[in-house]
Each structure stands twice: as structure tokens, then as C-alpha cells.
Short mmCIF file of C-alpha atoms and ligand atoms in Angstrom, two decimals:
data_model
loop_
_atom_site.label_atom_id
_atom_site.label_comp_id
_atom_site.label_asym_id
_atom_site.label_seq_id
_atom_site.Cartn_x
_atom_site.Cartn_y
_atom_site.Cartn_z
CA MET A 327 302.70 193.12 78.76
CA ALA A 328 306.54 192.95 79.42
CA GLU A 329 306.14 189.36 80.50
CA GLU A 330 308.42 186.77 79.11
CA PRO A 331 306.88 184.16 76.80
CA ILE A 332 306.67 180.70 78.15
CA LEU A 333 306.96 179.15 74.72
CA GLN A 334 308.94 180.27 71.81
CA LEU A 335 309.09 178.98 68.26
CA ASP A 336 311.95 180.03 66.05
CA HIS A 337 312.79 179.84 62.41
CA VAL A 338 310.55 176.81 62.14
CA THR A 339 310.44 175.13 58.64
CA LYS A 340 308.62 172.00 57.70
CA GLN A 341 308.49 170.53 54.18
CA PHE A 342 306.15 167.68 53.27
CA PRO A 343 306.49 166.00 49.97
CA GLY A 344 305.69 168.64 47.36
CA VAL A 345 304.51 171.19 49.89
CA ARG A 346 306.32 173.63 52.03
CA ALA A 347 303.99 173.86 55.01
CA LEU A 348 305.91 176.09 57.07
CA HIS A 349 308.90 178.40 56.20
CA ASP A 350 310.83 180.26 59.13
CA VAL A 351 307.88 180.76 61.23
CA HIS A 352 308.24 182.24 64.73
CA MET A 353 305.57 182.50 67.43
CA GLU A 354 305.42 183.23 71.24
CA LEU A 355 302.94 182.15 73.86
CA TYR A 356 302.54 184.02 77.14
CA PRO A 357 301.30 182.67 80.41
CA GLY A 358 297.79 183.70 81.19
CA GLN A 359 297.19 184.78 77.60
CA VAL A 360 295.17 183.37 74.75
CA THR A 361 296.93 183.65 71.36
CA ALA A 362 294.90 183.03 68.22
CA LEU A 363 296.61 181.53 65.35
CA LEU A 364 294.98 182.60 62.05
CA GLY A 365 295.27 181.72 58.53
CA GLU A 366 293.55 180.17 55.37
CA ASN A 367 292.93 176.45 55.00
CA GLY A 368 296.41 175.07 54.39
CA ALA A 369 298.22 177.98 55.71
CA GLY A 370 300.10 175.52 58.24
CA LYS A 371 298.15 176.11 61.65
CA SER A 372 297.78 172.44 62.26
CA THR A 373 301.27 171.55 61.36
CA ILE A 374 302.52 174.11 63.99
CA VAL A 375 300.28 172.22 66.44
CA LYS A 376 301.62 168.82 65.32
CA ILE A 377 305.25 170.14 65.68
CA LEU A 378 304.49 171.55 69.27
CA THR A 379 302.97 168.11 70.19
CA GLY A 380 305.76 165.96 68.93
CA ILE A 381 303.70 164.52 66.05
CA HIS A 382 305.89 165.93 63.49
CA ARG A 383 309.48 167.06 63.66
CA PRO A 384 310.39 170.43 62.09
CA ASP A 385 313.15 170.16 59.45
CA ALA A 386 314.72 173.33 60.96
CA GLY A 387 314.33 175.73 63.76
CA ALA A 388 313.84 175.55 67.59
CA ILE A 389 311.28 175.31 70.30
CA HIS A 390 312.17 176.86 73.73
CA ILE A 391 310.00 176.50 76.81
CA ASN A 392 310.98 179.00 79.73
CA GLY A 393 314.06 179.66 77.71
CA LYS A 394 315.20 176.01 77.62
CA LEU A 395 315.67 174.25 74.15
CA GLN A 396 313.39 171.49 73.68
CA SER A 397 313.49 168.47 71.29
CA PHE A 398 310.27 166.25 70.91
CA SER A 399 310.49 162.92 69.43
CA SER A 400 307.05 161.73 70.34
CA PRO A 401 303.96 163.20 71.85
CA ARG A 402 305.04 161.86 75.19
CA ASP A 403 307.94 164.20 75.19
CA ALA A 404 305.57 167.27 74.54
CA TRP A 405 303.27 166.20 77.43
CA ALA A 406 306.34 165.92 79.54
CA SER A 407 307.31 169.37 78.61
CA GLY A 408 304.04 170.62 79.56
CA ILE A 409 302.19 171.07 76.06
CA SER A 410 298.85 169.30 75.37
CA ALA A 411 296.40 169.78 72.57
CA ILE A 412 292.79 169.26 71.47
CA HIS A 413 293.51 168.26 67.74
CA GLN A 414 291.37 169.26 64.86
CA GLU A 415 291.07 165.61 63.97
CA THR A 416 290.37 163.77 67.28
CA VAL A 417 292.42 160.59 67.98
CA MET A 418 290.31 158.73 70.53
CA PHE A 419 289.10 155.23 71.23
CA ASP A 420 285.42 154.55 70.80
CA ASP A 421 285.39 151.11 72.51
CA LEU A 422 287.13 152.39 75.63
CA THR A 423 285.77 154.21 78.62
CA VAL A 424 286.01 157.90 79.20
CA ALA A 425 288.64 157.35 81.96
CA GLU A 426 290.78 155.09 79.74
CA ASN A 427 290.63 157.87 76.90
CA ILE A 428 291.69 160.54 79.34
CA PHE A 429 294.65 158.63 80.59
CA MET A 430 295.59 156.64 77.48
CA GLY A 431 299.44 156.75 77.29
CA HIS A 432 299.91 157.95 80.85
CA MET A 433 297.91 155.76 82.98
CA PRO A 434 298.78 156.00 86.71
CA LEU A 435 300.69 152.84 87.97
CA LYS A 436 300.84 151.11 91.33
CA SER A 437 304.23 150.33 92.71
CA GLY A 438 304.30 146.91 91.08
CA GLY A 439 303.72 148.47 87.59
CA ARG A 440 300.11 147.50 87.27
CA ILE A 441 297.53 150.05 86.37
CA ASP A 442 296.05 151.85 89.28
CA TRP A 443 292.32 151.77 88.16
CA GLN A 444 291.09 153.35 91.22
CA SER A 445 293.13 156.37 91.13
CA MET A 446 292.51 156.65 87.44
CA ARG A 447 288.82 156.77 87.83
CA ALA A 448 289.10 159.10 90.74
CA ARG A 449 291.20 161.60 88.88
CA SER A 450 288.94 161.21 85.73
CA ALA A 451 285.81 162.03 88.00
CA GLU A 452 287.66 165.14 89.25
CA LEU A 453 288.67 166.31 85.72
CA LEU A 454 285.19 165.71 84.40
CA LYS A 455 283.68 167.79 87.27
CA SER A 456 285.88 170.61 86.44
CA VAL A 457 284.71 170.76 83.06
CA GLU A 458 281.19 170.30 84.03
CA ALA A 459 280.64 167.08 82.21
CA ASP A 460 277.30 165.43 82.53
CA PHE A 461 278.70 161.97 82.11
CA GLY A 462 281.13 159.68 84.14
CA PRO A 463 284.56 158.04 83.94
CA ASP A 464 283.01 154.57 83.20
CA ASP A 465 280.83 155.63 80.38
CA LEU A 466 281.97 154.25 76.93
CA LEU A 467 283.13 156.81 74.60
CA LYS A 468 280.87 155.54 71.76
CA ARG A 469 277.88 156.35 73.92
CA LEU A 470 278.92 160.03 73.98
CA GLY A 471 277.88 162.82 71.45
CA VAL A 472 280.42 165.11 69.68
CA ALA A 473 280.40 167.82 72.12
CA GLN A 474 280.88 165.36 75.03
CA LYS A 475 283.78 163.83 73.23
CA HIS A 476 285.33 167.31 73.08
CA LEU A 477 284.92 167.44 76.87
CA VAL A 478 286.91 164.29 77.13
CA GLU A 479 289.70 165.68 75.08
CA ILE A 480 289.71 168.88 77.24
CA ALA A 481 289.85 166.65 80.37
CA ARG A 482 292.54 164.73 78.89
CA ALA A 483 294.69 167.91 78.22
CA LEU A 484 294.01 168.98 81.82
CA SER A 485 294.96 165.58 83.00
CA HIS A 486 298.62 166.49 82.04
CA ASP A 487 298.44 169.63 84.00
CA SER A 488 299.86 171.34 81.01
CA ARG A 489 301.07 174.88 81.29
CA ILE A 490 300.41 175.25 77.61
CA VAL A 491 297.22 174.15 76.17
CA ILE A 492 296.43 174.11 72.24
CA MET A 493 293.07 174.06 70.90
CA ASP A 494 292.87 173.38 67.08
CA GLU A 495 289.39 174.59 65.96
CA PRO A 496 287.66 173.15 69.26
CA THR A 497 284.20 174.79 68.53
CA SER A 498 283.43 173.50 65.11
CA ALA A 499 281.19 170.70 66.44
CA LEU A 500 279.59 172.59 69.38
CA SER A 501 276.41 174.34 69.89
CA ALA A 502 276.29 177.94 70.94
CA ARG A 503 275.75 176.90 74.59
CA GLU A 504 278.54 174.27 74.56
CA ILE A 505 280.79 177.15 72.96
CA ASP A 506 279.89 179.39 76.10
CA ASP A 507 280.97 176.55 78.39
CA LEU A 508 284.22 175.92 76.57
CA PHE A 509 285.00 179.63 76.79
CA ASP A 510 284.34 179.53 80.45
CA ILE A 511 286.92 176.76 80.63
CA VAL A 512 289.42 179.00 78.55
CA ALA A 513 288.86 181.71 81.07
CA GLN A 514 289.53 179.40 84.06
CA LEU A 515 292.77 178.11 82.21
CA LYS A 516 293.94 181.74 81.66
CA ALA A 517 293.30 182.58 85.31
CA GLU A 518 295.39 179.58 86.21
CA GLY A 519 298.25 181.32 84.38
CA ARG A 520 298.38 178.78 81.48
CA ALA A 521 299.24 179.87 78.01
CA ILE A 522 296.65 179.06 75.37
CA LEU A 523 296.90 178.68 71.54
CA PHE A 524 293.54 178.98 70.00
CA ILE A 525 292.75 178.24 66.42
CA SER A 526 289.56 179.18 64.77
CA HIS A 527 288.17 180.51 61.42
CA LYS A 528 285.33 182.39 63.42
CA PHE A 529 286.30 185.99 64.00
CA ASP A 530 283.65 186.59 66.58
CA GLU A 531 285.29 183.80 68.55
CA ILE A 532 288.68 185.19 68.15
CA PHE A 533 287.63 188.60 69.30
CA ARG A 534 285.79 187.10 72.29
CA VAL A 535 288.57 184.90 73.72
CA ALA A 536 292.02 186.09 72.39
CA ASP A 537 294.44 188.52 73.74
CA ARG A 538 297.03 188.23 71.00
CA TRP A 539 297.09 187.15 67.29
CA VAL A 540 299.50 185.63 64.85
CA CYS A 541 298.71 185.22 61.15
CA LEU A 542 300.16 182.60 58.74
CA ARG A 543 299.90 182.80 54.92
CA ASP A 544 301.17 179.93 52.76
CA GLY A 545 303.22 178.75 55.61
CA GLU A 546 304.85 182.16 56.49
CA HIS A 547 304.42 184.27 59.51
CA VAL A 548 302.72 187.49 58.03
CA GLY A 549 301.90 189.42 61.09
CA GLU A 550 301.00 189.46 64.82
CA GLY A 551 299.80 191.84 67.43
CA LEU A 552 297.36 192.55 70.23
CA ILE A 553 293.69 191.95 69.49
CA LYS A 554 292.67 195.12 70.93
CA ASP A 555 294.64 196.89 68.32
CA VAL A 556 293.12 195.02 65.35
CA ASP A 557 289.85 194.59 63.43
CA SER A 558 288.48 191.68 61.26
CA PRO A 559 288.93 193.45 57.86
CA LYS A 560 292.64 193.84 58.56
CA LEU A 561 292.90 190.26 59.70
CA VAL A 562 291.06 189.10 56.62
CA LYS A 563 293.31 190.96 54.32
CA LEU A 564 296.36 189.56 55.91
CA MET A 565 295.02 186.15 55.95
CA VAL A 566 293.91 186.07 52.31
CA GLY A 567 296.19 188.69 50.89
CA ARG A 568 293.21 190.82 49.55
CA SER A 569 290.16 192.26 50.94
CA ILE A 570 286.81 190.76 50.56
CA ASP A 571 284.01 193.14 50.20
CA ARG A 572 281.42 190.98 49.29
CA ILE A 573 281.17 188.24 51.89
CA PHE A 574 277.60 187.07 50.71
CA PRO A 575 277.43 187.46 46.96
CA LYS A 576 273.70 186.60 46.79
CA LYS A 577 272.22 187.14 43.39
CA GLN A 578 268.73 187.98 42.60
CA ILE A 579 267.46 184.95 40.81
CA LYS A 580 263.99 184.25 39.42
CA ILE A 581 262.47 181.46 41.62
CA GLY A 582 261.15 178.85 39.37
CA GLU A 583 258.46 175.99 39.75
CA PRO A 584 258.27 173.61 42.73
CA VAL A 585 260.85 170.82 42.61
CA LEU A 586 260.37 169.08 45.98
CA GLU A 587 257.22 169.05 48.01
CA VAL A 588 257.42 167.65 51.55
CA GLU A 589 254.36 167.11 53.46
CA GLY A 590 253.96 165.94 57.02
CA LEU A 591 257.26 164.15 57.38
CA CYS A 592 257.61 162.62 60.76
CA ASN A 593 260.13 160.24 62.46
CA PRO A 594 259.40 158.78 65.86
CA THR A 595 262.09 160.64 67.84
CA GLU A 596 263.92 163.49 65.92
CA PHE A 597 261.35 165.58 64.01
CA ALA A 598 257.67 165.75 63.47
CA ASP A 599 255.20 167.42 60.76
CA VAL A 600 258.02 168.88 58.56
CA SER A 601 256.47 170.40 55.43
CA PHE A 602 257.94 172.81 52.95
CA THR A 603 258.08 173.35 49.13
CA LEU A 604 261.46 173.90 47.54
CA HIS A 605 261.67 175.70 44.11
CA LYS A 606 264.04 175.63 41.21
CA GLY A 607 266.56 178.34 41.79
CA GLU A 608 265.79 178.71 45.34
CA ILE A 609 268.08 178.73 48.24
CA LEU A 610 266.09 177.66 51.25
CA GLY A 611 267.64 178.21 54.52
CA PHE A 612 267.15 175.99 57.58
CA TYR A 613 268.16 177.65 60.75
CA GLY A 614 268.01 176.16 64.25
CA LEU A 615 270.08 175.12 67.23
CA VAL A 616 272.22 171.98 67.11
CA GLY A 617 269.77 169.10 67.95
CA ALA A 618 266.83 171.02 66.31
CA GLY A 619 266.14 167.96 63.89
CA ARG A 620 267.24 169.69 60.77
CA SER A 621 269.98 167.16 59.77
CA GLU A 622 267.66 164.13 60.65
CA ALA A 623 264.90 165.52 58.52
CA MET A 624 267.25 166.11 55.53
CA GLN A 625 268.85 162.69 56.09
CA THR A 626 265.44 161.07 55.78
CA LEU A 627 264.95 162.83 52.44
CA PHE A 628 268.41 161.50 51.30
CA GLY A 629 267.25 157.84 52.40
CA VAL A 630 269.52 157.52 55.27
CA SER A 631 266.63 156.69 57.43
CA LYS A 632 263.06 156.05 56.95
CA PRO A 633 260.22 158.40 57.88
CA SER A 634 257.29 157.05 60.08
CA SER A 635 254.91 159.02 57.86
CA GLY A 636 254.57 161.84 55.39
CA THR A 637 254.85 162.28 51.60
CA VAL A 638 257.60 163.56 49.40
CA LYS A 639 256.83 164.70 45.68
CA LEU A 640 259.68 165.32 43.18
CA ASN A 641 258.45 167.44 40.16
CA GLY A 642 254.84 166.67 41.20
CA LYS A 643 255.36 162.93 41.29
CA ASN A 644 255.25 160.81 44.57
CA LEU A 645 258.78 159.92 45.50
CA GLU A 646 259.76 156.71 47.52
CA ILE A 647 263.21 156.82 48.89
CA SER A 648 264.30 153.89 50.68
CA SER A 649 268.15 154.21 50.24
CA THR A 650 270.67 156.75 49.55
CA ALA A 651 271.30 155.08 46.11
CA ASP A 652 267.62 155.95 45.32
CA ALA A 653 268.15 159.61 46.38
CA ILE A 654 271.21 159.93 44.25
CA GLU A 655 269.24 158.45 41.43
CA ALA A 656 266.39 160.87 41.91
CA GLY A 657 268.96 163.79 41.73
CA ILE A 658 269.29 164.59 45.39
CA ALA A 659 272.79 165.14 46.94
CA TYR A 660 273.51 165.51 50.68
CA VAL A 661 276.80 167.08 52.03
CA PRO A 662 276.82 165.87 55.52
CA GLU A 663 277.90 168.03 58.47
CA ASP A 664 280.38 165.44 59.78
CA ARG A 665 282.46 165.18 56.73
CA GLN A 666 285.40 163.30 58.34
CA VAL A 667 283.10 160.45 59.40
CA GLN A 668 280.34 160.42 56.85
CA GLY A 669 281.90 162.01 53.76
CA ALA A 670 285.56 161.30 53.04
CA VAL A 671 287.66 158.32 52.52
CA LEU A 672 290.88 159.51 54.08
CA PRO A 673 293.54 157.15 52.68
CA PHE A 674 292.08 157.79 49.07
CA GLY A 675 293.26 160.43 46.99
CA ILE A 676 291.43 163.61 45.96
CA ARG A 677 290.30 162.47 42.53
CA GLU A 678 289.04 159.10 43.84
CA ASN A 679 286.96 160.88 46.68
CA MET A 680 285.54 163.45 44.29
CA THR A 681 284.31 161.04 41.87
CA LEU A 682 283.12 158.32 44.19
CA ALA A 683 279.50 159.14 44.27
CA SER A 684 279.46 159.79 40.49
CA LEU A 685 281.42 157.07 39.02
CA GLN A 686 278.75 155.95 36.45
CA ARG A 687 279.28 159.44 34.89
CA HIS A 688 282.72 158.55 33.99
CA ALA A 689 282.09 155.24 32.63
CA SER A 690 281.06 153.83 29.32
CA LYS A 691 280.46 150.03 28.99
CA SER A 692 281.68 149.82 32.63
CA VAL A 693 285.11 151.14 31.82
CA LEU A 694 286.08 154.19 33.81
CA SER A 695 287.59 157.06 31.99
CA LEU A 696 290.38 158.49 33.81
CA ALA A 697 290.41 161.57 31.69
CA SER A 698 287.01 162.39 32.42
CA GLU A 699 287.58 161.84 36.19
CA GLN A 700 290.49 164.07 35.88
CA SER A 701 288.83 166.93 34.13
CA VAL A 702 285.93 167.09 36.64
CA THR A 703 288.32 166.86 39.71
CA ARG A 704 290.43 169.78 38.23
CA LYS A 705 287.36 171.93 37.48
CA LEU A 706 285.75 171.41 40.98
CA GLY A 707 289.11 171.46 42.72
CA GLU A 708 289.80 174.87 41.19
CA ARG A 709 286.40 176.27 41.58
CA LEU A 710 286.39 175.55 45.28
CA SER A 711 290.15 176.60 45.79
CA VAL A 712 291.35 173.26 47.11
CA LYS A 713 294.89 173.44 48.07
CA ALA A 714 296.79 170.43 47.29
CA SER A 715 300.03 169.62 45.55
CA ASN A 716 298.34 167.46 42.99
CA TRP A 717 294.78 166.07 42.51
CA GLU A 718 296.02 162.55 43.29
CA GLN A 719 297.13 163.53 46.79
CA ARG A 720 295.65 161.53 49.72
CA LEU A 721 293.03 163.22 51.81
CA ASN A 722 295.13 162.32 54.75
CA ASP A 723 297.70 164.67 53.68
CA LEU A 724 295.35 167.71 53.25
CA SER A 725 294.44 170.30 55.89
CA GLY A 726 291.10 169.98 57.62
CA GLY A 727 289.50 172.59 55.59
CA ASN A 728 290.53 171.32 52.31
CA GLN A 729 289.31 167.89 53.09
CA GLN A 730 285.95 169.40 53.73
CA LYS A 731 286.06 171.21 50.19
CA VAL A 732 286.60 167.83 48.50
CA VAL A 733 283.55 166.35 50.12
CA ILE A 734 281.40 169.28 48.91
CA ALA A 735 282.99 168.59 45.39
CA LYS A 736 282.21 164.97 45.59
CA TRP A 737 278.42 165.83 45.83
CA LEU A 738 278.64 168.43 43.26
CA ALA A 739 280.11 165.95 40.93
CA THR A 740 276.81 164.13 40.96
CA GLU A 741 275.29 166.97 39.17
CA PRO A 742 272.17 166.95 41.44
CA LYS A 743 268.89 168.78 40.86
CA ILE A 744 268.54 169.28 44.77
CA LEU A 745 271.64 169.79 46.70
CA ILE A 746 271.39 169.64 50.50
CA LEU A 747 274.16 171.36 52.24
CA ASP A 748 274.58 170.69 55.98
CA GLU A 749 276.95 173.28 57.52
CA PRO A 750 279.08 173.73 54.38
CA THR A 751 281.39 176.38 55.45
CA LYS A 752 282.17 174.94 58.63
CA GLY A 753 285.98 174.88 59.15
CA ILE A 754 286.38 176.73 55.99
CA ASP A 755 288.41 179.88 55.85
CA VAL A 756 286.93 183.26 54.94
CA GLY A 757 288.14 183.40 51.53
CA SER A 758 287.08 179.97 50.42
CA LYS A 759 283.82 180.73 52.24
CA ALA A 760 283.03 183.49 49.76
CA ALA A 761 284.03 181.02 47.03
CA VAL A 762 281.65 178.38 48.27
CA HIS A 763 278.82 180.94 48.58
CA GLU A 764 279.47 182.41 45.34
CA PHE A 765 279.36 178.75 43.67
CA MET A 766 276.19 178.23 45.48
CA GLY A 767 274.62 181.43 44.03
CA GLU A 768 275.70 180.28 40.51
CA LEU A 769 274.36 176.77 40.88
CA ALA A 770 271.06 178.23 42.02
CA ALA A 771 271.02 180.52 38.81
CA GLU A 772 271.43 177.43 36.74
CA GLY A 773 268.28 175.96 38.22
CA LEU A 774 269.46 173.96 41.09
CA ALA A 775 267.47 173.85 44.29
CA VAL A 776 269.58 174.31 47.34
CA ILE A 777 268.71 173.55 50.90
CA LEU A 778 271.23 175.27 53.31
CA ILE A 779 271.32 174.08 56.84
CA THR A 780 273.42 176.44 58.91
CA SER A 781 273.83 177.57 62.64
CA GLU A 782 275.46 180.74 61.39
CA LEU A 783 273.13 183.56 61.22
CA PRO A 784 275.05 185.85 58.87
CA GLU A 785 275.19 183.01 56.43
CA VAL A 786 271.56 182.13 56.37
CA LEU A 787 270.47 185.81 56.35
CA GLY A 788 273.18 186.56 53.48
CA MET A 789 272.40 183.68 51.23
CA ALA A 790 268.85 182.14 51.65
CA ASP A 791 265.83 183.27 49.53
CA ARG A 792 263.48 181.92 52.52
CA ILE A 793 264.32 180.80 55.99
CA MET A 794 262.72 177.91 57.78
CA VAL A 795 263.33 177.79 61.60
CA MET A 796 263.26 174.54 63.31
CA HIS A 797 263.09 174.10 66.98
CA GLU A 798 262.64 170.83 68.91
CA GLY A 799 262.11 168.84 65.69
CA ARG A 800 259.48 171.08 64.29
CA ILE A 801 259.39 174.10 61.82
CA VAL A 802 258.05 176.84 63.90
CA LYS A 803 258.41 179.81 61.59
CA SER A 804 259.29 180.74 58.24
CA PHE A 805 260.56 184.04 56.81
CA THR A 806 261.12 185.43 53.35
CA ARG A 807 264.41 187.11 52.80
CA ALA A 808 262.84 190.56 53.28
CA GLU A 809 261.12 189.70 56.55
CA ALA A 810 264.05 187.93 58.19
CA THR A 811 265.90 189.60 60.89
CA ALA A 812 268.53 188.06 63.22
CA GLU A 813 266.54 188.86 66.26
CA ALA A 814 263.31 187.20 64.97
CA ILE A 815 265.21 184.11 63.72
CA VAL A 816 267.00 183.60 67.01
CA THR A 817 263.76 184.05 68.95
CA ALA A 818 261.92 181.44 66.89
CA ALA A 819 264.80 179.11 67.19
CA THR A 820 265.06 179.26 70.85
CA GLY A 821 261.32 178.56 71.14
CA GLY A 822 260.32 182.09 71.71
CA GLY A 823 256.82 182.91 70.86
CA HIS A 824 255.79 179.45 71.04
CA HIS A 825 256.08 178.63 74.84
CA ALA A 826 255.09 180.76 77.53
CA PRO A 827 258.20 182.52 79.16
N1 ATP B 1558 301.13 164.59 56.26
C1 ATP B 1558 300.99 165.41 55.30
N2 ATP B 1558 301.65 165.15 53.98
C2 ATP B 1558 301.76 166.03 53.14
N3 ATP B 1558 301.25 167.34 53.19
C3 ATP B 1558 300.75 167.67 54.35
C4 ATP B 1558 300.66 166.82 55.34
N4 ATP B 1558 299.95 167.52 56.36
C5 ATP B 1558 299.79 168.70 55.93
N5 ATP B 1558 300.23 168.81 54.65
C6 ATP B 1558 300.11 170.19 53.76
O1 ATP B 1558 300.67 171.23 54.55
C7 ATP B 1558 299.94 172.34 54.33
C8 ATP B 1558 299.54 172.97 55.76
O2 ATP B 1558 298.41 172.10 56.31
P1 ATP B 1558 297.87 172.33 57.72
O3 ATP B 1558 296.94 171.25 58.12
O4 ATP B 1558 298.90 172.65 58.73
O5 ATP B 1558 296.87 173.55 57.45
P2 ATP B 1558 295.86 174.41 58.31
O6 ATP B 1558 296.30 175.87 58.47
O7 ATP B 1558 295.59 173.61 59.63
O8 ATP B 1558 294.48 174.35 57.61
P3 ATP B 1558 292.95 174.17 57.87
O9 ATP B 1558 292.44 175.45 58.23
O10 ATP B 1558 292.32 173.68 56.60
O11 ATP B 1558 292.84 173.11 58.99
C9 ATP B 1558 298.73 171.94 53.48
O12 ATP B 1558 299.08 172.23 52.19
C10 ATP B 1558 298.68 170.57 53.63
O13 ATP B 1558 298.25 169.96 52.48
MG1 MG B 1559 293.95 172.72 60.40
#
């Protein structure tokens, strides 16, 4: 690969108040190649993306494209130089149409300076077709699902006809099928000679899609090379600075008496006849494809929506839950999957977010105790290895993965009896993932009952005592830890064994 890089980042440094996000970092991107950018939560990956897209300016260092020095003072400059990105936190407009979102900031104009709606719609339709979207340019963004919104972002990146396309954790909200579709698009972009920067915490994706890798640790470049010359233990060691030998530290715990008995839970559209018993000290896995109804069923238990029929018993007594307040009162906590939307108040600080669901624990005679809030925040923050400059730092200023950890901590702070975790390690780096798993095991050992919704097979196989598999809104099969195999679970989750082939 003697080819010249299309993009060169040299000696880039970026300091935020109290945090050195990047220090003397270099990185090269090559045409027709996918470069994976690796690093723990807070390592500086998204900061590089923001510098390359004109959102942040580096304090020092240079960007060259095709050997020419660039200086970006706005995202517009970056587009004009041929760089576009799908960001980790999407910035899109729910009330506008798909076409308007694609061309926001660079709408085609007629000679009089007015917007050329017709050409905008026609070009949008073309772009949507190239990403095989099942919706049109006139659809309102808010009518779309998460995966569809991702396609809009990809179409927007393509609308600039950029030579350099950046994807910052693009698969975190996608189902396995949608990930396959995305990888087809990546292959197409590669074949067209574009350079791609791909950020992901999932090694299987990196080994599937990338040609090269670059690794950051604490804002510094700690290694790079060709994917074919490396394996995941080596990458983990570089990222985390140590090797992790026990990825799933599941302890053998005595399963206690039933805490939650769910019988025939139904809702008119999303799920039907959901029945299971959850015991003290148990980690009960719920596996299924995206859309199998797992989240909806659990949200019903958490009082987000009402069931159309079914009964729920807590410690043997009938439980009526008509609001999330009732659920929290009953000792149920639910960590949502979409933590940015449902879980976090971004303009607030870490402490405020962490104590939001458990304020009454820090109050006596309705006076809040700051000291008690601070001590809980420090304890959970350290336990989940939240990387921040201090515990008052605003969530807005944390890296994506660290925001997620804060939301998990917020629900742990309610000291629940039943903890429902919906895709808890999505977007979380390998090292922190092991910390979350270890914590989960310890909580179970203390008698907490855990429901673990996950789409990651190794996670459910590694952590769950029993596994319930859902397909199209129903529990189709259940496995004990000893019975469970990857193959059997996937077969059940895809409807195998239930429908004729
Ligand atoms: N606007 C900001 N103000 C202050 N600090 C910031 C800001 N943006 C990022 N940081 C800090 O810079 C560091 C790098 O963050 P960055 O978002 O680049 O991490 P990342 O590698 O993308 O992590 P993740 O895997 O969690 O997404 C973190 O310590 C973060 O808290
Ligand atoms: Mg990031």
C-alpha cells in the first residue's frame, strides 16, 4: 500500500477546560481504505471527528488534504474540502422532511437565489435509492425509526459527494440486518475510492470492515497498523493499557426466592403472553432481534405504558403499576436503551444526573444533602470508571460512552430490588464493559434481581443464569445457562423451530 494518504492529521492537540482531549496526535487516511479509530471511552475519538468536521478547532497541529494545508472554521469549510461525517450524537431536525435534513446548510439554489425544491427532492430521492431506503424525500424525519434516521445521515454525507466519510459509532442503534446493509454501503464507498474513518467499540465490526487501525489512549496515539497483522487481544491491550482475561466475570450465585412473577402480559401491538419468573440474585437474559418486543415489555413493567392484560406479582403480592413513579416506589429501575433521549439531561452536571431518580434518598425534611449526593456520585462514578474532570461536569462535555455510564449510575443510585438493563454496554469500551459486568454480578450476589436485555450473544451467554428468547413479541424459548448455545439461541430468535422453513 504505497499509496499517498488523502488526509493527514499532524501533531494535533486539543485542550478542553480541565481535560487534555488530544495530545500530539497524528493519523492518515487513504483512498479506498477503511481506517478504524480505536480507544476507550473518552480517549479522544469524537474530538478528532469534530476537528475534522470543523466543529472544534485544534489548539495546535495541522490537517492536510492531498498535501494541501486546511483550516476549518466551520462545518461548511469541512464539507467544502470533501469531509463529511455521521456523528455519534445526531444533529437532525425532527420537524423537517428527509430532503430538508439531507440538504440542510447546502440547499440547491435557483439563479434568483431561491431554494430549488424540485432538484433538492430529486437528488434526495436518488441518494435514498443508493442507500436502499424504504422511505421518501417528503417523509417527516420524526416519522422514521432510528435506523432510518441513520440512513438519512448517510444520504446527507453522500450528498456532499465527500472523498472522506467519517462514521462515529454508526451501528450502535442498528439491528444485525441493518448493520449488514450499512457494511454494503461502506464497501460501495470504498470501491468508489473514498477514504473512510470508522469508529466502533465492537471488534467483530472492525475486523469485518477495516483495512487499517489507529489506536488512541488518553488522547495520545499509541499505535497503528494493518488489520491483517493484528488480533483483538493486542488491540485491547493497547486501548486499555492492560490485558483483560476475564471478559465475563460471572460468579456462581445461589438463586433465591421469586421476586417478580409476570403472567400473560400483553399489549395490543408490541408483545403478547409474556410470562416469566425472576428470582433474587438471578440475572435473567432477554435475547432477541431489534423489534422483538423486549424493550416494550420491560417498559410496561416499568410503568411507561399500560398492559392490555396480564398480572404482575412482586414478592407474591399483586402489583399495580400505572406510572414510572409507582415502579420506582416498588423498587424497579429501568436503564433505557436510548440513553441520550430517555435517560440523560445533557445540560446538567454528572451529580445532578446521577441523583435525579433518587433525590428523596438525599433529603431530610425536604432539604437536600449535597454531601450525601456527592458521596453517592463519587462512589458510583469510580465504580463504573466514569472519565470526567470533576463530578459537577456537564454531561454535554462528556464523551458518548461516559454519558451512558452516568445514566446507568443514576438508576443504580435508586438502590432497586429489580434492575432492568436495556443494552447496558452499548457504546461502552471493552475495559468499562468488564467493569459493568463485574458490578452486575456483585449486585446479583447482594440479592438484586437483574433483567438483562441484550442483542449481544457473548454478553447474554456470558452473564445470564437463564435466557428467554423473544421473537415477534413472544417468548419462544428459554434456556438455562448450561443448555444455552449460540446456535440454539439465534435459531429461536429468528423464528426457527416455530415456523415451517
Ligand atoms: N466540549 C467539551 N468540553 C469539555 N470536555 C470535553 C468536551 N468534549 C469532549 N471532552 C472531553 O474530552 C475527552 C475526549 O472525549 P471524546 O468525546 O473525544 O471521547 P471518545 O473517544 O469519543 O469516547 P466515547 O467512546 O465514549 O465516545 C473526554 O475526557 C471528554 O470528557
Ligand atoms: Mg465518541
